[in-house]
Amino acid sequence: MSHAARSADFIRAKVLDDKASGRATEIRTRFPPEPNGYLHLGHAKAIVLNFDIAREHGGTCNLRFDDTNPDAEDQEFVDAIVEDVRWLGFEPDAVLFASDYFDQLYEWAEQLVSRGMAYVDEQPAEIISAQRGSFGKPGVDSPFRDRAPEENLALLQTMRAAELADGQAVLRAKVDMAHEVMTMRDPVLYRIRHSHHQRTGDMWCIYPTYDWAHGLSDAIEGISHSLCTLEFEDHRPLYNWLLDATGVDHPRPEQIEFARLNFTHTVMSKRVLRRLVANGMVDGWDDPQMPTLRAARRRGFPAEAIVELVRHVGVAKTNSVVEIELLESFVRRQHNRYALRRAAVLDPIKLIITNWPVDDEGNGVVEMVDAINNPEDPDAGVRSVPFDGVLWIERDDYRAQAEPKYYRLTPGREVRLRYAYFVTAVDHVVDEDGQVVEVHATYDPATVGGNAPDGRKVKATIHWVSCAAAVDGTVHRYDRLFPESLPDAHDPEIALDARRTYGAKLEAALEDVEAGDVVQFERVGYFSRDVGDGPVFHETAGLRDEWAAIQKAKAKASQIQS
Ligand code: ATP
Ligand code: MG
């Protein structure tokens, strides 16, 4: 989407208004992840949006860790998140932590208490929750609600001094137990957690809640626009109430909500992803099947493709689901332009050319043929690959008996071996299980380069690798880990057999592909070289643009309807 089109969305319009009215002189945003897991594709939307808006206005965007929940958080996640944001192509103006504001937040909490705007509640969590009422039904005041400020202050100090156990007391804002927005019914600001925090260690045993920490952290950092997803809409009145109550607004941040990015065949809740990792249903957070940015990177999704897709989808105020095929289509478009073409035979059988010439010692002659590196990029040039009389071809490119419309090799049929010669299948050899292991064929020397001088045509071109020159590799292809198009967000169906692994025969040049680089296996798809020893490749995307096919089918269906 163009810059002009992007400037039309409701957030950008608001930012422009705020600049015009003088409410915001500098545009400052932040991306605020909780370090309790790895970033996923959905986070890319929040990242792109926050950084883009700041940059469009010469402003700043912080990476701020919302690290107020020590039980679930870890330094491992902090490091990974910093790295993933950079990988996407964004450099934070500052990397900050809500935990750095714990002293300041506590000071403000004491002020609220002193002014009678917060109180310590010693009831158990279940009672507090039951007293909140429900939508349309007002809550019930806590018996501690009207305790004197001095008493509350002393109790808060007791909480902080580690004199109470987890769950024995909480600090609550004194807002309105009958408020129509539930989050306004005396929300909890601090809870007791005798937990070790990855940054503050054992300094604290009370931790601020999201609501208490978030808006004030925004204010501390001078954030002008606090962009978050729609589920925080109900927290906005409280966000504003707390800014008013503490009086910290220089300049006052404003919360604006936007719709989450969702994809078909994808679940992005960290809770679900954590469970997949913990149960060994995937190999880790960076298993190429995962919807994390790590996994996307390992699988060969270029950061540019993800960013481009997010910009293309744009921002909206209603939740919607984007077809995962659209992301794959952006990925494929990138690789089609830049990926080198190579030959890989995933499920190999031998093709023996019976009339191939031999030298004086009886060895098959080796001929070098030119293969095009990338037809989309003339500068990519050609490479020379060895061709001889004993080759690997795909099992699926041969049929003992061809079904209708099968145009590839079958006895008596002539096809093209890409860049080399026309060959005609004669017969084959099977193993004890009746599986074809070896196909015999003859070649026509006049078709050198893959074209017949008499102009005769073949209906199929197949790829091959010389057996003598091939290297062994491992290739993983992937079906959908979440087979349902709209999986349950909390308890999705999981396909445990979504990965298919092949012992492949690879063209020798594939040994030299750098980890993380993507190549096109001709006629198969795009594949990314894994880190580690030996050639291991993960499927990035198939060759066919499934998204285009889906759009075509949809257009057809609506034509029939009208
Ligand atoms: P999860 O669903 O993975 O638990 P979360 O909201 O708990 O996500 P946070 O670390 O709290 O994850 O999120 C950091 C920021 O990213 C928040 O501002 C959140 O609104 C935003 N975000 C999370 N998921 C998405 C999504 N699918 N689309 C857009 N923004 C998202
Ligand atoms: Mg969250």
Short mmCIF file of N, CA, C and O in Angstrom, two decimals, residues 329-384:
data_model
loop_
_atom_site.label_atom_id
_atom_site.label_comp_id
_atom_site.label_asym_id
_atom_site.label_seq_id
_atom_site.Cartn_x
_atom_site.Cartn_y
_atom_site.Cartn_z
N SER A 329 1.92 -15.63 -0.35
CA SER A 329 2.01 -15.02 -1.66
C SER A 329 3.04 -13.87 -1.66
O SER A 329 3.83 -13.72 -2.60
N PHE A 330 3.06 -13.08 -0.60
CA PHE A 330 4.07 -12.02 -0.46
C PHE A 330 5.47 -12.63 -0.36
O PHE A 330 6.43 -12.11 -0.91
N VAL A 331 5.56 -13.72 0.36
CA VAL A 331 6.85 -14.40 0.53
C VAL A 331 7.34 -14.92 -0.82
O VAL A 331 8.49 -14.73 -1.21
N ARG A 332 6.43 -15.56 -1.54
CA ARG A 332 6.78 -16.16 -2.83
C ARG A 332 7.22 -15.09 -3.82
O ARG A 332 8.17 -15.28 -4.59
N ARG A 333 6.53 -13.97 -3.80
CA ARG A 333 6.85 -12.89 -4.73
C ARG A 333 8.30 -12.43 -4.53
O ARG A 333 9.03 -12.20 -5.48
N GLN A 334 8.70 -12.30 -3.29
CA GLN A 334 10.10 -11.91 -2.99
C GLN A 334 11.08 -12.94 -3.53
O GLN A 334 12.03 -12.62 -4.21
N HIS A 335 10.80 -14.20 -3.20
CA HIS A 335 11.76 -15.24 -3.58
C HIS A 335 11.78 -15.48 -5.09
O HIS A 335 12.80 -15.83 -5.65
N ASN A 336 10.64 -15.31 -5.72
CA ASN A 336 10.60 -15.52 -7.16
C ASN A 336 11.59 -14.57 -7.83
O ASN A 336 12.26 -14.93 -8.79
N ARG A 337 11.72 -13.39 -7.27
CA ARG A 337 12.62 -12.40 -7.82
C ARG A 337 14.09 -12.74 -7.54
O ARG A 337 14.94 -12.55 -8.38
N TYR A 338 14.37 -13.24 -6.33
CA TYR A 338 15.77 -13.32 -5.93
C TYR A 338 16.34 -14.73 -5.73
O TYR A 338 17.55 -14.89 -5.68
N ALA A 339 15.48 -15.72 -5.54
CA ALA A 339 16.02 -17.04 -5.17
C ALA A 339 16.68 -17.72 -6.36
O ALA A 339 16.16 -17.71 -7.48
N LEU A 340 17.83 -18.33 -6.12
CA LEU A 340 18.50 -19.10 -7.17
C LEU A 340 17.76 -20.40 -7.38
O LEU A 340 17.26 -21.01 -6.44
N ARG A 341 17.70 -20.83 -8.62
CA ARG A 341 17.06 -22.10 -8.96
C ARG A 341 18.08 -23.22 -8.86
O ARG A 341 19.21 -23.07 -9.35
N ARG A 342 17.66 -24.30 -8.26
CA ARG A 342 18.55 -25.45 -8.09
C ARG A 342 17.74 -26.72 -8.26
O ARG A 342 16.52 -26.70 -8.15
N ALA A 343 18.47 -27.84 -8.48
CA ALA A 343 17.78 -29.12 -8.64
C ALA A 343 17.91 -29.95 -7.37
O ALA A 343 19.00 -30.10 -6.81
N ALA A 344 16.78 -30.46 -6.91
CA ALA A 344 16.75 -31.36 -5.76
C ALA A 344 15.72 -32.44 -6.07
O ALA A 344 14.62 -32.13 -6.52
N VAL A 345 16.11 -33.68 -5.84
CA VAL A 345 15.17 -34.77 -6.07
C VAL A 345 14.78 -35.31 -4.70
O VAL A 345 15.62 -35.86 -3.97
N LEU A 346 13.53 -35.09 -4.33
CA LEU A 346 13.10 -35.38 -2.96
C LEU A 346 12.87 -36.87 -2.72
O LEU A 346 13.19 -37.41 -1.66
N ASP A 347 12.26 -37.53 -3.69
CA ASP A 347 11.93 -38.96 -3.53
C ASP A 347 12.54 -39.68 -4.73
O ASP A 347 11.89 -39.89 -5.74
N PRO A 348 13.84 -40.02 -4.63
CA PRO A 348 14.60 -40.38 -5.83
C PRO A 348 14.41 -41.82 -6.32
O PRO A 348 14.30 -42.76 -5.51
N ILE A 349 14.37 -41.99 -7.64
CA ILE A 349 14.60 -43.28 -8.28
C ILE A 349 15.66 -43.04 -9.36
O ILE A 349 15.84 -41.92 -9.82
N LYS A 350 16.33 -44.14 -9.74
CA LYS A 350 17.42 -44.01 -10.71
C LYS A 350 16.90 -44.03 -12.14
O LYS A 350 15.99 -44.82 -12.45
N LEU A 351 17.46 -43.18 -12.97
CA LEU A 351 17.18 -43.23 -14.40
C LEU A 351 18.50 -43.59 -15.10
O LEU A 351 19.48 -42.86 -14.97
N ILE A 352 18.51 -44.73 -15.80
CA ILE A 352 19.73 -45.15 -16.48
C ILE A 352 19.52 -45.02 -17.98
O ILE A 352 18.56 -45.56 -18.53
N ILE A 353 20.41 -44.24 -18.60
CA ILE A 353 20.32 -44.04 -20.05
C ILE A 353 21.18 -45.12 -20.71
O ILE A 353 22.41 -45.10 -20.60
N THR A 354 20.51 -46.06 -21.35
CA THR A 354 21.22 -47.27 -21.79
C THR A 354 22.14 -47.02 -22.99
O THR A 354 23.11 -47.74 -23.19
N ASN A 355 21.83 -45.99 -23.79
CA ASN A 355 22.70 -45.72 -24.94
C ASN A 355 23.66 -44.55 -24.69
O ASN A 355 24.16 -43.93 -25.61
N TRP A 356 23.87 -44.22 -23.42
CA TRP A 356 24.81 -43.12 -23.10
C TRP A 356 26.24 -43.58 -23.40
O TRP A 356 26.60 -44.71 -23.06
N PRO A 357 27.08 -42.71 -24.00
CA PRO A 357 28.43 -43.14 -24.40
C PRO A 357 29.34 -43.41 -23.20
O PRO A 357 29.19 -42.79 -22.16
N VAL A 358 30.26 -44.35 -23.40
CA VAL A 358 31.27 -44.63 -22.38
C VAL A 358 32.65 -44.32 -22.95
O VAL A 358 32.84 -44.33 -24.17
N ASP A 359 33.60 -44.02 -22.06
CA ASP A 359 34.96 -43.73 -22.53
C ASP A 359 35.75 -45.04 -22.68
O ASP A 359 35.19 -46.13 -22.51
N ASP A 360 37.05 -44.91 -22.98
CA ASP A 360 37.88 -46.08 -23.27
C ASP A 360 37.91 -47.06 -22.11
O ASP A 360 38.05 -48.27 -22.29
N GLU A 361 37.79 -46.52 -20.88
CA GLU A 361 37.82 -47.42 -19.73
C GLU A 361 36.45 -47.95 -19.35
O GLU A 361 36.30 -48.60 -18.32
N GLY A 362 35.47 -47.63 -20.15
CA GLY A 362 34.13 -48.15 -19.87
C GLY A 362 33.33 -47.30 -18.90
O GLY A 362 32.25 -47.69 -18.48
N ASN A 363 33.86 -46.10 -18.53
CA ASN A 363 33.10 -45.21 -17.65
C ASN A 363 32.19 -44.30 -18.47
O ASN A 363 32.58 -43.87 -19.57
N GLY A 364 31.03 -43.97 -17.90
CA GLY A 364 30.13 -43.05 -18.60
C GLY A 364 30.79 -41.71 -18.81
O GLY A 364 31.45 -41.18 -17.91
N VAL A 365 30.61 -41.15 -19.98
CA VAL A 365 31.13 -39.82 -20.28
C VAL A 365 30.37 -38.80 -19.43
O VAL A 365 29.16 -38.95 -19.22
N VAL A 366 31.09 -37.77 -18.93
CA VAL A 366 30.40 -36.70 -18.20
C VAL A 366 30.38 -35.45 -19.07
O VAL A 366 31.40 -35.01 -19.56
N GLU A 367 29.19 -34.92 -19.29
CA GLU A 367 29.04 -33.70 -20.06
C GLU A 367 28.61 -32.58 -19.14
O GLU A 367 27.84 -32.82 -18.21
N MET A 368 29.12 -31.38 -19.36
CA MET A 368 28.66 -30.27 -18.53
C MET A 368 27.55 -29.53 -19.28
O MET A 368 27.69 -29.23 -20.47
N VAL A 369 26.45 -29.27 -18.59
CA VAL A 369 25.37 -28.51 -19.24
C VAL A 369 25.13 -27.22 -18.46
O VAL A 369 25.35 -27.15 -17.26
N ASP A 370 24.69 -26.20 -19.20
CA ASP A 370 24.41 -24.90 -18.57
C ASP A 370 22.99 -24.89 -18.03
O ASP A 370 22.04 -25.22 -18.74
N ALA A 371 22.87 -24.48 -16.79
CA ALA A 371 21.54 -24.36 -16.18
C ALA A 371 21.35 -22.91 -15.74
O ALA A 371 22.28 -22.29 -15.21
N ILE A 372 20.16 -22.38 -15.96
CA ILE A 372 19.88 -20.97 -15.67
C ILE A 372 19.66 -20.78 -14.17
O ILE A 372 18.89 -21.51 -13.55
N ASN A 373 20.33 -19.80 -13.59
CA ASN A 373 20.23 -19.59 -12.14
C ASN A 373 18.93 -18.95 -11.70
O ASN A 373 18.41 -19.26 -10.63
N ASN A 374 18.44 -18.02 -12.50
CA ASN A 374 17.17 -17.39 -12.14
C ASN A 374 16.60 -16.69 -13.37
O ASN A 374 17.07 -15.63 -13.76
N PRO A 375 15.58 -17.27 -13.98
CA PRO A 375 15.03 -16.67 -15.20
C PRO A 375 14.46 -15.27 -14.96
O PRO A 375 14.30 -14.49 -15.90
N GLU A 376 14.16 -14.92 -13.69
CA GLU A 376 13.61 -13.59 -13.39
C GLU A 376 14.72 -12.55 -13.30
O GLU A 376 14.44 -11.36 -13.15
N ASP A 377 15.96 -13.01 -13.28
CA ASP A 377 17.07 -12.10 -13.04
C ASP A 377 18.23 -12.47 -13.97
O ASP A 377 19.05 -13.33 -13.65
N PRO A 378 18.30 -11.81 -15.14
CA PRO A 378 19.32 -12.15 -16.14
C PRO A 378 20.74 -12.04 -15.56
O PRO A 378 21.64 -12.78 -15.96
N ASP A 379 20.93 -11.17 -14.60
CA ASP A 379 22.26 -11.00 -14.00
C ASP A 379 22.70 -12.20 -13.18
O ASP A 379 23.88 -12.33 -12.84
N ALA A 380 21.75 -13.06 -12.83
CA ALA A 380 22.11 -14.22 -12.01
C ALA A 380 22.91 -15.25 -12.80
O ALA A 380 23.57 -16.12 -12.22
N GLY A 381 22.86 -15.17 -14.14
CA GLY A 381 23.72 -16.01 -14.97
C GLY A 381 23.36 -17.49 -14.99
O GLY A 381 22.24 -17.88 -14.67
N VAL A 382 24.36 -18.28 -15.42
CA VAL A 382 24.14 -19.73 -15.52
C VAL A 382 25.22 -20.44 -14.72
O VAL A 382 26.23 -19.87 -14.35
N ARG A 383 24.96 -21.69 -14.45
CA ARG A 383 25.96 -22.53 -13.79
C ARG A 383 26.10 -23.77 -14.64
O ARG A 383 25.21 -24.12 -15.42
N SER A 384 27.21 -24.46 -14.43
CA SER A 384 27.51 -25.64 -15.21
C SER A 384 27.30 -26.85 -14.31
O SER A 384 27.87 -26.91 -13.22
#
